[in-house]
Amino acid sequence: MNILTFGPNGSGKGTQGAIVKEKYGLDHIESGAIFREHIKGGTELGKKAKEYIDKGDLVPDEITIPMVLETLQKSKEKGWLLDGFPRSLAQAEALDKALNESDMALDCVLEIVLDREIAKQRIMGRRLCANDNNHPNHIAFDAIKPVEKDGKLVCRICGGELSMRDDDQDEEAIGKRHDIYYDDTTGTMAAVNYFKNKGTAKIISVDGSKTIKEVYNEIMDRLT
Ligand code: AMP
């Protein structure tokens, strides 16, 4: 099964994606996480991407598109859940073309709908686990609240060290990321509409303002 996930930064898309991919044994491919790995590893791609990411701008398509398409190919047998790509109409068209050419079908588009102001508040409270990118931690949600150890907040799952993304604490960068997401002319909402209009994949739109469990149950009800 191949799934595309959409939702503004802060909608819980990563949290839900991590649970869904586990249930169906899919590879979880997150374009933002691939960039962060490159930055951590000090690669050339990472160095180029960082200047855009820190400002909340999109990394140029000539870097992003081949990087993501190559990763999808590697997960062709297992199936994938793609998060963070496509983020624009141009990326949606490139993805659609690549899927056709490589005989991969898109089974489902999962869209988490959330108001922009709520999404912003949520972004500022999330924390990243040093051991595993798929360990959700958020200071404002009881279900995924970090735990305290030796006077410090640590990952609620593995006790790993927590950090904040630089671009999550910068209101200007958050604003730019959301401008891109809610843009239905050439931005991410245009990419969502592209696949909705195409009509070949199952579309599941859920209300992201509900609790993690409610959102998950709704996704499961409609996915199966
Ligand atoms: P995310 O982890 O999805 O919030 O992505 C973090 C940052 O990585 C974004 O703000 C962009 O700078 C960059 N990025 C991630 N995915 C893409 C994409 N599909 N196209 C361009 N830039 C991206």
Coordinates of C-alpha atoms and ligand atoms in Angstrom, one line a residue:
M1 CA 0.0 0.0 0.0
N2 CA 1.2 3.5 -0.8
I3 CA -0.1 6.5 1.1
L4 CA 0.4 10.3 0.8
T5 CA -0.2 12.3 4.0
F6 CA -1.0 16.0 4.0
G7 CA -1.6 18.4 6.9
P8 CA -0.1 21.7 8.0
N9 CA 3.0 21.6 10.2
G10 CA 1.6 21.0 13.6
S11 CA -1.5 19.0 12.6
G12 CA -0.3 15.7 14.0
K13 CA 0.5 14.3 10.6
G14 CA 3.8 12.9 11.8
T15 CA 2.3 11.3 14.9
Q16 CA -0.6 9.7 12.9
G17 CA 1.8 8.7 10.1
A18 CA 4.1 6.8 12.5
I19 CA 1.1 4.8 13.9
V20 CA -0.4 4.0 10.5
K21 CA 2.9 2.9 8.9
E22 CA 3.5 0.6 11.9
K23 CA 0.1 -1.0 11.5
Y24 CA 0.6 -1.7 7.7
G25 CA 4.3 -2.3 7.9
L26 CA 5.1 0.5 5.5
D27 CA 8.3 2.6 5.2
H28 CA 7.7 6.1 6.6
I29 CA 9.4 8.5 4.3
E30 CA 9.6 12.1 5.6
S31 CA 11.3 14.6 3.3
G32 CA 12.0 17.0 6.2
A33 CA 13.6 14.1 8.3
I34 CA 15.8 13.1 5.3
F35 CA 17.0 16.7 5.1
R36 CA 17.7 16.8 8.9
E37 CA 19.7 13.5 8.6
H38 CA 21.8 15.1 5.9
I39 CA 22.3 18.2 8.0
K40 CA 23.4 16.1 11.0
G41 CA 25.8 14.1 8.8
G42 CA 27.3 17.3 7.4
T43 CA 26.7 16.2 3.8
E44 CA 26.8 18.7 0.8
L45 CA 23.1 18.2 0.3
G46 CA 22.5 19.0 4.0
K47 CA 24.6 22.2 3.9
K48 CA 22.7 23.4 0.9
A49 CA 19.3 22.5 2.4
K50 CA 19.9 24.1 5.8
E51 CA 19.9 27.7 4.5
Y52 CA 16.4 27.2 3.2
I53 CA 15.1 25.2 6.1
D54 CA 16.2 27.6 8.7
K55 CA 14.2 30.4 7.0
G56 CA 11.1 28.2 6.5
D57 CA 11.6 28.3 2.7
L58 CA 11.2 25.3 0.4
V59 CA 14.5 23.5 -0.6
P60 CA 14.7 23.9 -4.4
D61 CA 13.0 21.2 -6.5
E62 CA 16.2 20.2 -8.2
I63 CA 17.5 19.0 -4.8
T64 CA 14.2 17.7 -3.3
I65 CA 12.5 15.9 -6.1
P66 CA 15.3 13.4 -7.1
M67 CA 16.1 12.8 -3.4
V68 CA 12.5 11.8 -2.6
L69 CA 11.9 9.8 -5.7
E70 CA 15.0 7.8 -5.2
T71 CA 13.9 7.0 -1.6
L72 CA 10.4 5.9 -2.9
Q73 CA 12.0 3.5 -5.4
K74 CA 13.8 1.8 -2.5
S75 CA 10.5 1.2 -0.7
K76 CA 8.6 0.0 -3.8
E77 CA 8.3 -3.6 -2.6
K78 CA 7.3 -2.8 1.0
G79 CA 5.0 0.1 0.3
W80 CA 5.4 3.6 1.7
L81 CA 3.7 6.4 3.6
L82 CA 5.1 9.7 2.3
D83 CA 5.0 12.8 4.5
G84 CA 6.2 16.3 3.6
F85 CA 6.2 15.7 -0.2
P86 CA 4.6 17.0 -2.4
R87 CA 4.5 20.5 -1.0
S88 CA 3.6 22.2 -4.2
L89 CA 1.6 21.7 -7.4
A90 CA 4.9 21.2 -9.4
Q91 CA 6.0 18.5 -6.9
A92 CA 2.6 16.8 -7.2
E93 CA 2.9 16.7 -11.0
A94 CA 6.5 15.3 -10.7
L95 CA 5.4 12.7 -8.3
D96 CA 2.4 11.6 -10.4
K97 CA 4.6 11.3 -13.4
A98 CA 7.3 9.3 -11.5
L99 CA 4.7 6.9 -10.1
N100 CA 3.3 6.2 -13.6
E101 CA 6.7 5.6 -15.0
S102 CA 7.8 3.2 -12.2
D103 CA 4.5 1.3 -12.0
M104 CA 3.7 2.4 -8.5
A105 CA 0.1 3.2 -7.6
L106 CA -1.1 5.7 -5.1
D107 CA -3.7 3.9 -2.9
C108 CA -4.7 6.6 -0.4
V109 CA -4.4 10.3 0.3
L110 CA -4.7 11.2 3.9
E111 CA -5.4 14.8 4.7
I112 CA -5.5 16.2 8.3
V113 CA -7.4 19.5 8.3
L114 CA -6.4 22.1 10.9
D115 CA -6.9 25.8 11.5
R116 CA -3.7 27.8 11.0
E117 CA -3.6 29.5 14.4
I118 CA -4.0 26.1 16.2
A119 CA -1.3 24.6 14.1
K120 CA 1.1 27.3 15.0
Q121 CA 0.5 26.9 18.8
R122 CA 1.1 23.1 18.4
I123 CA 4.4 23.5 16.5
M124 CA 5.9 25.6 19.2
G125 CA 5.3 22.9 21.8
R126 CA 6.6 19.8 20.1
R127 CA 9.9 18.2 21.0
L128 CA 12.2 15.9 19.1
C129 CA 13.7 12.7 20.5
A130 CA 17.4 12.2 19.9
N131 CA 17.0 8.4 19.6
D132 CA 14.0 8.1 17.3
N133 CA 12.2 10.6 15.1
N134 CA 9.0 8.6 15.4
H135 CA 8.7 9.1 19.2
P136 CA 6.1 11.9 19.5
N137 CA 6.5 14.3 22.4
H138 CA 4.6 17.5 23.0
I139 CA 4.4 19.7 26.0
A140 CA 0.8 20.6 25.5
F141 CA -0.8 17.1 25.0
D142 CA -1.2 14.8 28.0
A143 CA -1.1 11.7 25.7
I144 CA 2.4 12.5 24.5
K145 CA 3.8 14.7 27.2
P146 CA 7.5 14.2 27.8
V147 CA 8.5 12.9 31.3
E148 CA 10.7 14.6 33.8
K149 CA 14.0 13.0 34.8
D150 CA 16.7 14.6 36.9
G151 CA 14.8 17.9 36.5
K152 CA 14.9 17.7 32.7
L153 CA 12.2 16.7 30.2
V154 CA 13.1 13.5 28.3
C155 CA 11.3 11.4 25.7
R156 CA 8.2 9.7 27.2
I157 CA 9.0 6.4 25.2
C158 CA 12.7 5.9 25.6
G159 CA 14.0 8.5 28.0
G160 CA 16.1 10.0 25.1
E161 CA 17.2 13.6 25.1
L162 CA 14.8 16.1 23.7
S163 CA 15.4 19.0 21.5
M164 CA 13.5 21.7 19.6
R165 CA 13.8 22.3 15.9
D166 CA 15.3 25.8 15.2
D167 CA 12.5 26.4 12.6
D168 CA 9.8 25.5 15.2
Q169 CA 10.6 28.4 17.5
D170 CA 10.8 31.1 14.8
E171 CA 7.4 32.6 14.2
E172 CA 8.5 34.1 10.9
A173 CA 9.6 30.7 9.6
I174 CA 6.4 29.0 10.9
G175 CA 4.4 31.7 9.1
K176 CA 6.3 31.0 5.8
R177 CA 5.8 27.3 6.1
H178 CA 2.0 27.8 6.6
D179 CA 1.8 30.3 3.7
I180 CA 3.2 27.5 1.5
Y181 CA 0.8 24.9 3.0
Y182 CA -2.5 26.9 2.7
D183 CA -1.7 28.2 -0.8
D184 CA -4.2 26.5 -3.1
T185 CA -2.9 28.1 -6.3
T186 CA 0.6 26.6 -6.5
G187 CA 1.3 25.5 -2.9
T188 CA 0.5 22.4 -0.9
M189 CA -3.3 22.7 -0.9
A190 CA -3.0 22.8 -4.7
A191 CA -1.1 19.5 -4.5
V192 CA -3.9 18.1 -2.3
N193 CA -6.5 19.2 -4.8
Y194 CA -4.5 17.8 -7.7
F195 CA -4.8 14.3 -6.2
K196 CA -8.4 14.8 -5.1
N197 CA -9.4 15.9 -8.6
K198 CA -7.5 13.0 -10.2
G199 CA -9.9 10.7 -8.3
T200 CA -7.8 7.5 -8.6
A201 CA -6.8 7.2 -4.9
K202 CA -9.0 6.9 -1.9
I203 CA -9.3 10.3 -0.1
I204 CA -9.5 10.5 3.6
S205 CA -9.9 14.0 5.2
V206 CA -10.1 14.1 8.9
D207 CA -10.5 16.9 11.5
G208 CA -7.1 17.4 13.1
S209 CA -8.4 19.4 16.1
K210 CA -9.6 16.2 17.8
T211 CA -7.5 14.1 20.2
I212 CA -4.7 11.9 18.8
K213 CA -6.8 8.8 19.5
E214 CA -10.0 10.2 17.9
V215 CA -8.1 11.2 14.8
Y216 CA -6.4 7.8 14.6
N217 CA -9.7 5.9 15.1
E218 CA -11.3 7.9 12.3
I219 CA -8.4 7.2 10.0
M220 CA -8.6 3.5 10.7
D221 CA -12.4 3.4 10.3
R222 CA -12.0 4.9 6.8
L223 CA -8.8 3.2 5.7
T224 CA -10.1 -0.3 6.3
Ligands
AMP1 P1 9.1 19.3 7.8 O1 9.9 18.4 8.7 O2 8.2 18.5 6.9 O3 8.5 20.4 8.5 O4 10.2 20.0 6.8 C1 11.2 20.9 7.3 C2 11.7 21.7 6.2 O5 12.4 20.9 5.1 C3 10.7 22.5 5.4 O6 10.3 23.7 6.0 C4 11.5 22.8 4.1 O7 12.4 23.8 4.2 C5 12.2 21.4 3.8 N1 11.3 20.5 3.1 C6 10.7 19.4 3.5 N2 10.0 18.8 2.6 C7 10.2 19.6 1.4 C8 9.7 19.5 0.1 N3 8.8 18.6 -0.3 N4 10.0 20.5 -0.8 C9 10.9 21.5 -0.4 N5 11.4 21.6 0.9 C10 11.0 20.7 1.8

